[in-house]
Short mmCIF file of C-alpha atoms in Angstrom, two decimals:
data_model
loop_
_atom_site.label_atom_id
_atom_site.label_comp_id
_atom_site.label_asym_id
_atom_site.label_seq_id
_atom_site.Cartn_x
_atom_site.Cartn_y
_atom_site.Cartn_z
CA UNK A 486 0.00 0.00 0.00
CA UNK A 487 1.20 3.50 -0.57
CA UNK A 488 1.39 6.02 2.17
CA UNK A 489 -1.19 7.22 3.78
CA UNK A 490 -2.51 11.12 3.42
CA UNK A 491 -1.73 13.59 5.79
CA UNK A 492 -4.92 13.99 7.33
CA UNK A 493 -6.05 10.86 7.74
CA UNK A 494 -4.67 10.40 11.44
CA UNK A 495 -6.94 7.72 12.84
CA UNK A 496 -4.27 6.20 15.04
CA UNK A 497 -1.57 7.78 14.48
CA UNK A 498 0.74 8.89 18.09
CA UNK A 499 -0.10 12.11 19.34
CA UNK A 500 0.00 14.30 22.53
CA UNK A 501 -2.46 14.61 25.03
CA UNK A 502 -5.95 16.41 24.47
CA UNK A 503 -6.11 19.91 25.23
CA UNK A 504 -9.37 20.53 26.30
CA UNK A 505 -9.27 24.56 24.87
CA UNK A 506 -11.85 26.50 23.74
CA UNK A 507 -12.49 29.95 22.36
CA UNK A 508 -15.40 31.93 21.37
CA UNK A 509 -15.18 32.95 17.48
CA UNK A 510 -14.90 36.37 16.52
CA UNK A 511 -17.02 37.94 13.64
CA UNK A 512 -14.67 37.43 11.03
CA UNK A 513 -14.86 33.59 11.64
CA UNK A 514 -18.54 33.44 12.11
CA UNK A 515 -18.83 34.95 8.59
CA UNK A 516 -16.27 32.63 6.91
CA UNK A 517 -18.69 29.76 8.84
CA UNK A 518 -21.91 31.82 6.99
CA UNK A 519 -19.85 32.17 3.58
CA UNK A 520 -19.46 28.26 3.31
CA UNK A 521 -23.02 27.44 4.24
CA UNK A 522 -24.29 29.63 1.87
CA UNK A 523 -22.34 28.96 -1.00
CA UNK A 524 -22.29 25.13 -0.47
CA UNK A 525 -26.50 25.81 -0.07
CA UNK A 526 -26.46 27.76 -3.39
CA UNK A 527 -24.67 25.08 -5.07
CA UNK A 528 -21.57 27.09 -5.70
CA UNK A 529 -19.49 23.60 -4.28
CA UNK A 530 -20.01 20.58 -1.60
CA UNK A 531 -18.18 20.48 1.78
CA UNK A 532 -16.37 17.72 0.23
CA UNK A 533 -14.97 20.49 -1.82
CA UNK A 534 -14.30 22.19 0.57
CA UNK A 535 -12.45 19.41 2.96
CA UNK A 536 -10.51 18.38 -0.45
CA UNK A 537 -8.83 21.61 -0.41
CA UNK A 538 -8.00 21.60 3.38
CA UNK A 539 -6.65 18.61 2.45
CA UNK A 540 -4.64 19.51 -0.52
CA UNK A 541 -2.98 22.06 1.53
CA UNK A 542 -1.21 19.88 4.07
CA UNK A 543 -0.15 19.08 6.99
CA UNK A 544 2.32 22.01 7.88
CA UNK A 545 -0.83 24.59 6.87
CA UNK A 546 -3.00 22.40 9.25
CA UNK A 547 -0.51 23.18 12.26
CA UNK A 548 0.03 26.27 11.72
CA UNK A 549 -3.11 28.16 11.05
CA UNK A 550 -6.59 28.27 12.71
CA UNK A 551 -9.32 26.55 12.16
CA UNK A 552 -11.38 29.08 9.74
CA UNK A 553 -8.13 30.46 8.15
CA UNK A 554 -7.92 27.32 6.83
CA UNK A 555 -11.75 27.46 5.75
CA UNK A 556 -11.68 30.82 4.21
CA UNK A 557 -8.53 29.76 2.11
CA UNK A 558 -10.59 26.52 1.13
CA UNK A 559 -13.65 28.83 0.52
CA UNK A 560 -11.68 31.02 -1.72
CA UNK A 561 -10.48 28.39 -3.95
CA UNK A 562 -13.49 26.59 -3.93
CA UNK A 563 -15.05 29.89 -5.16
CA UNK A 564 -13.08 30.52 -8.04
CA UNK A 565 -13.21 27.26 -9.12
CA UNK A 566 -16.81 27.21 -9.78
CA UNK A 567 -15.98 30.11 -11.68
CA UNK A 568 -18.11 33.19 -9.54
CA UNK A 569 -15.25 35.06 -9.91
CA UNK A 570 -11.42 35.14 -10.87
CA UNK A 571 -8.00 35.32 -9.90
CA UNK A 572 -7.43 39.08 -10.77
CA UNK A 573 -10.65 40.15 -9.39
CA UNK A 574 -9.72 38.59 -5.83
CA UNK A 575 -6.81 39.94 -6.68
CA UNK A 576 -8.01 43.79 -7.15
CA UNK A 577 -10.97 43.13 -4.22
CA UNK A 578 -7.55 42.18 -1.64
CA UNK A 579 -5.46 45.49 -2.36
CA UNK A 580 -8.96 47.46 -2.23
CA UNK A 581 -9.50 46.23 0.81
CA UNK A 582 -6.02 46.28 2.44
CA UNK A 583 -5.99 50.16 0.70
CA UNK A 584 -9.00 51.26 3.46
CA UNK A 585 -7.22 51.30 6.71
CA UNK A 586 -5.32 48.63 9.21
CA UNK A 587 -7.83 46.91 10.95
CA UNK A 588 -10.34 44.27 10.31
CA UNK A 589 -12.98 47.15 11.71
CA UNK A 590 -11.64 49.68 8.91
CA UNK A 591 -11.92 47.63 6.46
CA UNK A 592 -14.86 45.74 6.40
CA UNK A 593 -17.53 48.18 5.27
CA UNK A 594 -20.40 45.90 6.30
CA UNK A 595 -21.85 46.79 9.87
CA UNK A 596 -21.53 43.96 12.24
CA UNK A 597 -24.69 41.81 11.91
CA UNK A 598 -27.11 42.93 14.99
CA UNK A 599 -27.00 39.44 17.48
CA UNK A 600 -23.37 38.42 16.42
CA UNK A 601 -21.62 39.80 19.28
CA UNK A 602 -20.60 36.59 21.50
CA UNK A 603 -23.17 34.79 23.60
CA UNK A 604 -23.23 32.08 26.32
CA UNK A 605 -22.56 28.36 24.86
CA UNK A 606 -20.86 29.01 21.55
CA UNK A 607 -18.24 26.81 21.92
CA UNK B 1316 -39.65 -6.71 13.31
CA UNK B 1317 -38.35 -8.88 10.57
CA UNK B 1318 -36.14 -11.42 11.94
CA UNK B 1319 -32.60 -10.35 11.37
CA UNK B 1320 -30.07 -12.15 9.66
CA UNK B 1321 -26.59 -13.42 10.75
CA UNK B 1322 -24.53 -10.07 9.69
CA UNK B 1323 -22.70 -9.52 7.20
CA UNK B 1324 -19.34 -9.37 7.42
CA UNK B 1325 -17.22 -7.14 4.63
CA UNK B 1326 -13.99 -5.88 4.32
CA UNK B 1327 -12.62 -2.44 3.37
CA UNK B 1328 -10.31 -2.40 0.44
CA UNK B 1329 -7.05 -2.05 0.73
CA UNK B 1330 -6.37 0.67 -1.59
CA UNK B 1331 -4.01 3.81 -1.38
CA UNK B 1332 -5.02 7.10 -2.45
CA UNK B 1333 -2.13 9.44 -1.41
CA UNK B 1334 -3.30 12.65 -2.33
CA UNK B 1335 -7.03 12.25 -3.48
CA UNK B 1336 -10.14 12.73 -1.52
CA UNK B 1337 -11.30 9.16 -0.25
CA UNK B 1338 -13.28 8.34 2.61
CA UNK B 1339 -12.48 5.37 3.39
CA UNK B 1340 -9.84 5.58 6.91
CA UNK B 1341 -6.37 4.62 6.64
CA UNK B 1342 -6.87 2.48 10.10
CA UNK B 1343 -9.35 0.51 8.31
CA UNK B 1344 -8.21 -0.22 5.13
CA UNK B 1345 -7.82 -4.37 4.89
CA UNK B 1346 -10.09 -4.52 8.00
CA UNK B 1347 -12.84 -6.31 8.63
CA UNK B 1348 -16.28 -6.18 10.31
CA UNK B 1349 -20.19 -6.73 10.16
CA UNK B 1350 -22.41 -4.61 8.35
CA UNK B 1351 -23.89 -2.68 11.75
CA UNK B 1352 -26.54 -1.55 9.74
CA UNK B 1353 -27.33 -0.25 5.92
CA UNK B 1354 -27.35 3.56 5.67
CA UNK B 1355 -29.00 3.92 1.73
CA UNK B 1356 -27.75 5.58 -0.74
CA UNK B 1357 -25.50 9.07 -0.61
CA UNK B 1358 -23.74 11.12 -3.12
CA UNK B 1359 -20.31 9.61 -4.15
CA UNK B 1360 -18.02 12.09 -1.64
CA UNK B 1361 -15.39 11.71 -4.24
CA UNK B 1362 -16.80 12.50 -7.03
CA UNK B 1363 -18.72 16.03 -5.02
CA UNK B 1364 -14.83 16.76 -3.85
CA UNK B 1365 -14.04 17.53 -7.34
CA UNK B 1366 -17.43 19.52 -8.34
CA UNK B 1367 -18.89 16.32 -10.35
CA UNK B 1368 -21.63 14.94 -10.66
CA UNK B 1369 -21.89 12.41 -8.36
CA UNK B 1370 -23.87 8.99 -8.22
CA UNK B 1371 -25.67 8.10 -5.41
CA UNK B 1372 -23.95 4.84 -3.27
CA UNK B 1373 -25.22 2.66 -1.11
CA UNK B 1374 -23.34 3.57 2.86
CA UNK B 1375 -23.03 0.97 5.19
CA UNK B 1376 -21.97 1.25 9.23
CA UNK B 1377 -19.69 -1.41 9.50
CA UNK B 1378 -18.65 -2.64 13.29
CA UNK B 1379 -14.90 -3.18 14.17
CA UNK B 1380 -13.58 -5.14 16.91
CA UNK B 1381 -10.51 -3.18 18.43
CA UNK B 1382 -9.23 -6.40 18.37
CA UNK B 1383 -9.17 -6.46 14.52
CA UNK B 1384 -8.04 -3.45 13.82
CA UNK B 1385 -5.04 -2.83 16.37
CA UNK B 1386 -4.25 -6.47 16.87
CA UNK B 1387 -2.44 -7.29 19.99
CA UNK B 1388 -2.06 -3.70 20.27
CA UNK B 1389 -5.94 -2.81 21.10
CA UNK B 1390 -6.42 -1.26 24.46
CA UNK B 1391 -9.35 -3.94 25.17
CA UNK B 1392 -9.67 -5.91 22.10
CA UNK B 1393 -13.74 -6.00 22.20
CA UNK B 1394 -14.33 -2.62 22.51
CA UNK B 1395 -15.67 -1.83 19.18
CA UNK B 1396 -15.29 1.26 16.38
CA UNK B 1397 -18.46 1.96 13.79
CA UNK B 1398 -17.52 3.56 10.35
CA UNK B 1399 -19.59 4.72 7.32
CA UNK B 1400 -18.05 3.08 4.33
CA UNK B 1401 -19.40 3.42 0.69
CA UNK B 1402 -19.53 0.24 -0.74
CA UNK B 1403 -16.99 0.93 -3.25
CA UNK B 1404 -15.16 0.56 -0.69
CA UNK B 1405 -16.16 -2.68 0.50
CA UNK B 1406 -15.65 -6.13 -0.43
CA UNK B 1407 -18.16 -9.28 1.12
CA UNK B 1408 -16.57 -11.98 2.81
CA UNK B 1409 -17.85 -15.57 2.44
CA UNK B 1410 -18.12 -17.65 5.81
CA UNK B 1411 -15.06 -19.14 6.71
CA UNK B 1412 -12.68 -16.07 5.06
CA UNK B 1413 -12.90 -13.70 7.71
CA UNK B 1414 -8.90 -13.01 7.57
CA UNK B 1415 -7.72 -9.34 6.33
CA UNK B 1416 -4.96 -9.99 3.31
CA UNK C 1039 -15.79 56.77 6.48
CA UNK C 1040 -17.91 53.24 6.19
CA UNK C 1041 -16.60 50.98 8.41
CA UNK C 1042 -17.44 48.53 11.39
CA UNK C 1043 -19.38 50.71 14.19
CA UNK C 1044 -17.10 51.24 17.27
CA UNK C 1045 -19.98 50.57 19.48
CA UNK C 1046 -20.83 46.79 19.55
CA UNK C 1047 -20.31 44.54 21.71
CA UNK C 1048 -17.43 42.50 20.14
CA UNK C 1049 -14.76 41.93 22.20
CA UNK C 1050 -12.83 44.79 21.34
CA UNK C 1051 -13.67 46.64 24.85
CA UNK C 1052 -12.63 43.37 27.05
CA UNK C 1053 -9.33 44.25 28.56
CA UNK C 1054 -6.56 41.81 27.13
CA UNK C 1055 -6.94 37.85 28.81
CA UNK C 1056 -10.96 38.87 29.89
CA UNK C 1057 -13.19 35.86 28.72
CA UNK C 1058 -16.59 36.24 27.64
CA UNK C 1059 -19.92 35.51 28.98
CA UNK C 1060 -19.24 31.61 28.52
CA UNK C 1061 -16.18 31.59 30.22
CA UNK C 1062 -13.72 31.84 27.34
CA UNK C 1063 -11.13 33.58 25.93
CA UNK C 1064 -11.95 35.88 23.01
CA UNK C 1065 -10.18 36.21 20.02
CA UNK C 1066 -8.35 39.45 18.62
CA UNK C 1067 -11.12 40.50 16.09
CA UNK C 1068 -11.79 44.09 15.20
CA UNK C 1069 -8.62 46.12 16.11
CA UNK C 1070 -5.55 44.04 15.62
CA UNK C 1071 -3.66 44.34 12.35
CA UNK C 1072 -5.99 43.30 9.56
CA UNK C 1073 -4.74 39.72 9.02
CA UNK C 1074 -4.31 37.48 5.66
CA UNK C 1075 -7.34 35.41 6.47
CA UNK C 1076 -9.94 38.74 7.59
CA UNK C 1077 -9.22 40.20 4.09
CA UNK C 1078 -9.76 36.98 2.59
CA UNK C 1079 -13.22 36.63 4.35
CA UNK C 1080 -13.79 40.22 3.50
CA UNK C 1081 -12.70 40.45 -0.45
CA UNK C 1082 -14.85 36.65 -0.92
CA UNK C 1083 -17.71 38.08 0.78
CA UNK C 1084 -18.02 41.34 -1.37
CA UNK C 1085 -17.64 39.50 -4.11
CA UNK C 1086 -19.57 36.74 -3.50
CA UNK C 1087 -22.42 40.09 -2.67
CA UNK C 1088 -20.81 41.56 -6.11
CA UNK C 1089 -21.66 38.81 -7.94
CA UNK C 1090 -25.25 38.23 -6.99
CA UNK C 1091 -24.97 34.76 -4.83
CA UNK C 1092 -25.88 36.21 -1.63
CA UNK C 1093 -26.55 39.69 0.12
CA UNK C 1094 -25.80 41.06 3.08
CA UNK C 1095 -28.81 39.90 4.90
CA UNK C 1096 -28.71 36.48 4.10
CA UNK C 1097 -25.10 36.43 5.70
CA UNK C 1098 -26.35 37.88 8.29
CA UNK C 1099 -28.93 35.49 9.07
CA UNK C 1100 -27.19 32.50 8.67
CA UNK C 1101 -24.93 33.70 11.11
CA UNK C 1102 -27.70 34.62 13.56
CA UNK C 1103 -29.17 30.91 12.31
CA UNK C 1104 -25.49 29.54 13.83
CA UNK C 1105 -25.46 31.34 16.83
CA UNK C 1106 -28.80 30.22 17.99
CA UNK C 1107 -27.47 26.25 17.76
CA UNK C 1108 -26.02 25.52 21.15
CA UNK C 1109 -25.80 22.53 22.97
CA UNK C 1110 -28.88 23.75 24.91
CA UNK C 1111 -30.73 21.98 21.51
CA UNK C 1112 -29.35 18.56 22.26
CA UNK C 1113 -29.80 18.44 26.01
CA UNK C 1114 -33.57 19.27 25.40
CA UNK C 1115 -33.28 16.70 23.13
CA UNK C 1116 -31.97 13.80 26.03
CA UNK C 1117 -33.98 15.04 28.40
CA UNK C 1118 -37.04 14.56 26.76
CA UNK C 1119 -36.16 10.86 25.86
CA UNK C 1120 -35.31 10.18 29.32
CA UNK C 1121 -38.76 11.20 30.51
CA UNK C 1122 -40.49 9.73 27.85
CA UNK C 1123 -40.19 6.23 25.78
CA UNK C 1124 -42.11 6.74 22.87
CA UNK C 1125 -39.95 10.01 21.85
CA UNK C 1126 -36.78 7.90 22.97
CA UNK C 1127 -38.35 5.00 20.44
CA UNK C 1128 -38.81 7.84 17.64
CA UNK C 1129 -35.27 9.51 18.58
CA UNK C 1130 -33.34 6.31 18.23
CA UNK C 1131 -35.62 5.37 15.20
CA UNK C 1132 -35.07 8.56 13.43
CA UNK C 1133 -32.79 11.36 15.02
CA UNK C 1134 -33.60 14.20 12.91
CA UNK C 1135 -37.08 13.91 12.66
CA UNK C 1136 -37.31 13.52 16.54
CA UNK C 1137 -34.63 16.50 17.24
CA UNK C 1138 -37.02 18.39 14.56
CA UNK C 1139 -39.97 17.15 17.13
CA UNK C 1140 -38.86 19.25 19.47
CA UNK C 1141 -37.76 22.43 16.95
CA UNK C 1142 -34.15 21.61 15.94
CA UNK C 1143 -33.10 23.76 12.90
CA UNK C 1144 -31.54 20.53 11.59
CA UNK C 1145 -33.16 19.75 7.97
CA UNK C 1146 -30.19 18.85 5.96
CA UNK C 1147 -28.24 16.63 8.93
CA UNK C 1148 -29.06 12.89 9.13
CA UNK C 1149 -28.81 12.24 13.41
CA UNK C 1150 -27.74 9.11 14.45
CA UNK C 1151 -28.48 8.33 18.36
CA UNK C 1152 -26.80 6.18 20.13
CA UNK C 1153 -27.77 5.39 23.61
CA UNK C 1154 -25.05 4.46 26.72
CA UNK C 1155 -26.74 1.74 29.18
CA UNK C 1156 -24.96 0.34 32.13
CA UNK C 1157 -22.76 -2.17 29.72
CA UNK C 1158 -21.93 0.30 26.95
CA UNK C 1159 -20.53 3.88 26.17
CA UNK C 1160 -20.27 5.87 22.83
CA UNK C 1161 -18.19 8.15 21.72
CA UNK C 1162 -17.79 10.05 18.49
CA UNK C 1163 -15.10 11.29 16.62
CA UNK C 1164 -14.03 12.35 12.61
CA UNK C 1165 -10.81 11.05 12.44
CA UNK C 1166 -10.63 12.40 8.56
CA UNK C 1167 -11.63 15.94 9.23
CA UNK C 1168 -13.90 16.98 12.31
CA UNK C 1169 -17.81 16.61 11.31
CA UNK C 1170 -19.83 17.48 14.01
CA UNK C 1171 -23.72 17.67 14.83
CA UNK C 1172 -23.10 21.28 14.25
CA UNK C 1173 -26.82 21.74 13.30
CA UNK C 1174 -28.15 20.71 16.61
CA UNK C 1175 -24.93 21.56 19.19
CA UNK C 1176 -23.44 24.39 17.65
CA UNK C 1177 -19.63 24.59 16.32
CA UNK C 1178 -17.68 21.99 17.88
CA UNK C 1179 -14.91 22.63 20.58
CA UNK C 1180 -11.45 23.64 19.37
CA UNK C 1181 -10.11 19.79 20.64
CA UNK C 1182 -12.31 17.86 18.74
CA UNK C 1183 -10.87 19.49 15.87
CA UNK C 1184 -7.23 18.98 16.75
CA UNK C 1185 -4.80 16.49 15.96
CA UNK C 1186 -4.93 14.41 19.50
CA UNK C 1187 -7.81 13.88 20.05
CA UNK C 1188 -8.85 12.35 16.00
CA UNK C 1189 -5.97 10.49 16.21
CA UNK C 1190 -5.84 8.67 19.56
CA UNK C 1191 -9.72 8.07 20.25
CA UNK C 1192 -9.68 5.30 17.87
CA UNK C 1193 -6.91 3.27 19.47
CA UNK C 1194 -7.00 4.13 23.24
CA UNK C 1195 -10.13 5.65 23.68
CA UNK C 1196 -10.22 4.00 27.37
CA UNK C 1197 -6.88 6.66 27.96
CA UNK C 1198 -8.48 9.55 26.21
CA UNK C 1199 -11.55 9.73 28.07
CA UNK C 1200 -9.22 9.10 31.14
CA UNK C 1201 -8.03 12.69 30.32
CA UNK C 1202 -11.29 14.02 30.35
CA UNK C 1203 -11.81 12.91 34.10
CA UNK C 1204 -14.10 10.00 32.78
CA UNK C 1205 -12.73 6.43 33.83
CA UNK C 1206 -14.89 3.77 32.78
CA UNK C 1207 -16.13 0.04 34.63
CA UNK C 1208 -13.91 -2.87 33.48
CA UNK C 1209 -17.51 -4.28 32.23
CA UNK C 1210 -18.31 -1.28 30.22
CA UNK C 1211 -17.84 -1.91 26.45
CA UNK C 1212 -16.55 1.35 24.75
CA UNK C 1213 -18.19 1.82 21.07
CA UNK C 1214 -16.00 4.24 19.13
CA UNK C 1215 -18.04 6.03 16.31
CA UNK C 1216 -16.11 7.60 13.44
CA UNK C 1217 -18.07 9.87 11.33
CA UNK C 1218 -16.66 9.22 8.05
CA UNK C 1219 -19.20 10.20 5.63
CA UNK C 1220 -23.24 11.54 5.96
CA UNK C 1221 -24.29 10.56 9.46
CA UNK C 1222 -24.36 13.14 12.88
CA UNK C 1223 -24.21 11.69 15.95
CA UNK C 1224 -25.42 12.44 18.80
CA UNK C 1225 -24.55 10.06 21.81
CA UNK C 1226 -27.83 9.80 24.36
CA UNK C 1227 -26.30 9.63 27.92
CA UNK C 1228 -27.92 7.27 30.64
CA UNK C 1229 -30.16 9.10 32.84
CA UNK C 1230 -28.11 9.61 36.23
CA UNK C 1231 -29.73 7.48 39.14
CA UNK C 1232 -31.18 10.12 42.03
CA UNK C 1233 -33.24 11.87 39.03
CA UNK C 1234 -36.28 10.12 39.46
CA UNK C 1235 -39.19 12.83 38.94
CA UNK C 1236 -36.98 15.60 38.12
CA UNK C 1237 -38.52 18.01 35.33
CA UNK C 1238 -36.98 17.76 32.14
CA UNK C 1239 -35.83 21.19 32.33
CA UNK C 1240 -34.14 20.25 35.39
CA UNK C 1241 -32.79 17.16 33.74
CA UNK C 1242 -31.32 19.04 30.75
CA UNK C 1243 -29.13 21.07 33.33
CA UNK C 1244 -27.47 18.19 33.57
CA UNK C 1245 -26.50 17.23 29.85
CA UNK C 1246 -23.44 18.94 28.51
CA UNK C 1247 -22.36 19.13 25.27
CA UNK C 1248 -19.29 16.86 26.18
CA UNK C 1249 -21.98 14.28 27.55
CA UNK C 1250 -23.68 14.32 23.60
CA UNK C 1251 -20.20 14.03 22.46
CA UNK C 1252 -19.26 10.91 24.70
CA UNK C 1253 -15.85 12.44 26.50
CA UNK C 1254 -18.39 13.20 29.61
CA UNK C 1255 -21.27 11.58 31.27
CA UNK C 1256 -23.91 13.45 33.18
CA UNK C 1257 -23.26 13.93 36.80
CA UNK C 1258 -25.76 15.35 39.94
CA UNK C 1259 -24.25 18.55 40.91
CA UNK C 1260 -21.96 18.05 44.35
CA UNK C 1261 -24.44 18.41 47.31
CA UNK C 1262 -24.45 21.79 48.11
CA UNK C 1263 -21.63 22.37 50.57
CA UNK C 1264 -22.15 23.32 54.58
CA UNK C 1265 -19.81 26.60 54.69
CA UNK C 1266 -18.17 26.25 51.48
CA UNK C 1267 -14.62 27.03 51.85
CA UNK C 1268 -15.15 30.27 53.33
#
């Protein structure tokens, strides 16, 4: 048999559980809307979206969050179904890098009334 | 209820697929259990990873003994694991062949 | 000029290490430097608003859709089969149309149940990504998506559950469930003995969301203590 894929870690030796948590931020609750919507409006499947996680390996996996690793997958996912292109993402990032330093200044959308963090969101 | 018969027992295929989407675990590849129960049909995961069209395959839960899978490594060897295999994945075993390749 | 009102409630006022209203940490969010992944998620949602796929509203309420799944869902959901064995019957039958029973905003997710008794425990994993009843518990906890836990739960699940403070009977049977493909599960704890005639709101109390994930089981709360350590 060849080797196995990265992710597939079913038995594989690893430290102990660390039981942390964290409460997401907006940001990551809108990368979580962005992928149900888009997988809802047939744009892709969440096994597209879990076969780009995939393809981006093991050292991405380790050393980036949980949605930056979904938005990345979202992204590709996105232009492959062909809603938009390389060189418009490409124009959308330096517009929106161009409109200050923070997330805050440059998001133009409002945050959504009821998304601030609440009890049990875990 | 129908009176159920002896299960099934089926073994997942033993095939690599560095690098492609497949559902099928590593840790369970050559293993072998009973059919725990039949699921119907779902969407063939990879075909969907790849934005085809994607025919609808029948999904089993089959039942692994620890014992099976981890040898005389298993932390108690009846404890048990359940995993949803397509049945391209899955190859029957006739009574009396019930040993993984 | 536009951007993201200063006077929400999102985090930014907490003082650095507060935790929020469930007892965690918060993440930097609005005022750090914008990172890589934020102008991702902003530049794919304006286009994906560009473009005609979704507006601003419908992001909005799937988000709100999200943040009203909690574990809360689920424990309604065990309670009520504890108290009652025709819903237990239909919840074991057919998860999602007994979680929908009781209002669940779980349509596309196929729930599988699977009960503990005194000679068997469950617990769930996704050793090939981290699938999750999402739909009825909310996002899943941060360790269910990491590497130790999807890795060792299938091969010493006896020592994992150890680390969560739960040691098992020598003649309890452990049933490992990986979710590999289109199945949720949700594991349906044993009803704690010195419960009998409890409400099943009081019941529910007792059902965390580690409980319906198998890493816990539901305990009575200490007795109340005669001058706590005062």
């Amino acid at each position: 048999m060849t080797e196995r894929s990265w992710h597939d870690m079913g038995g594989l030796p690893a430290g102990p559980v660390v039981p942390e948590e964290h409460d997401y931020a907006l940001w990551e609750r809108r990368v979580d809307a962005l992928l149900t919507l888009a997988t809802t409006k047939g744009k892709f499947t969440v096994d597209g979206l879990r076969r780009v996680l995939e393809d981006m390996g093991p050292e991405f996996f380790e050393t980036h969050s949980y949605y930056e690793r979904w938005i990345e997958s979202v992204n590709r996912n996105l232009i492959e179904s062909g809603l938009y292109s390389t060189a418009e993402l490409a124009a959308k990032l330096e517009e929106v890098r161009a409109r200050g330093e923070t997330y805050g200044e440059c998001s133009l959308t409002a945050p959504e009334a009821g998304s601030g963090p609440e009890a049990g969101d875990g | 209820m129908a009176e159920r018969p002896p299960p099934q027992r089926m073994r997942v295929r033993a095939w690599g697929t560095k690098g492609l989407h497949a559902r099928a675990p590593w840790y369970l590849r050559g293993k072998t259990g009973i059919v725990e129960r039949r699921l119907g049909a779902y969407k063939n995961p990879e075909q969907l990873a790849y934005g085809l069209p994607a025919e609808p395959v029948p999904l089993y839960r089959i039942r692994f003994t620890m014992a099976e899978i981890w040898g005389d490594e298993a932390e108690r060897p009846d404890d048990t694991i359940d995993a949803e295999i397509y049945e391209h994945w899955l190859e029957p075993i006739a009574e009396g062949d019930d040993h993984a390749p | 000029m536009p951007h993201d009102h200063h006077d929400h409630d999102h985090g930014h006022d907490h003082a650095p290490g507060a935790l929020s209203p469930s007892g965690h940490p918060y993440r930097a969010d609005q005022d750090g430097p914008l990172t890589r992944a934020q102008a991702l998620e902003i530049a794919v949602r304006e286009l994906m608003i560009e473009k005609g796929l979704v507006t601003a509203d419908e992001i909005a309420a799937a988000i709100a859709r999200m943040q009203a799944r909690t574990p809360a869902m689920g424990a309604a959901v065990v309670a009520r089969a504890w108290t009652d064995p025709d819903y237990k019957a239909r919840l074991i039958a057919d998860g999602r149309a007994a979680a929908q029973e009781l209002g669940a905003d779980i349509e596309a997710m196929h729930l599988l149940v699977v009960e503990n008794d005194a000679q068997t425990h469950n617990v769930v994993v996704c050793t090939l990504c981290s699938c999750y009843p999402r739909f009825l518990l909310g996002p899943p906890p941060d360790w269910y998506k990491q590497r130790a836990y999807r890795s060792r739960v299938v091969i010493e699940p006896r020592r994992v559950l150890g680390e969560f403070g739960l040691d098992l009977a020598e003649d309890v049977t452990v049933r490992v469930h990986d979710s590999t493909a289109d199945m949720r599960y949700l594991v349906l704890p044993a009803r704690p003995e010195g419960t009998e005639g409890w409400s099943e709101e009081a019941l529910a109390a007792l059902v965390t969301r580690d409980c319906m994930i198998g890493v816990a089981v539901p305990r009575l709360p200490d007795p109340a203590p005669v001058a706590a350590a005062e």
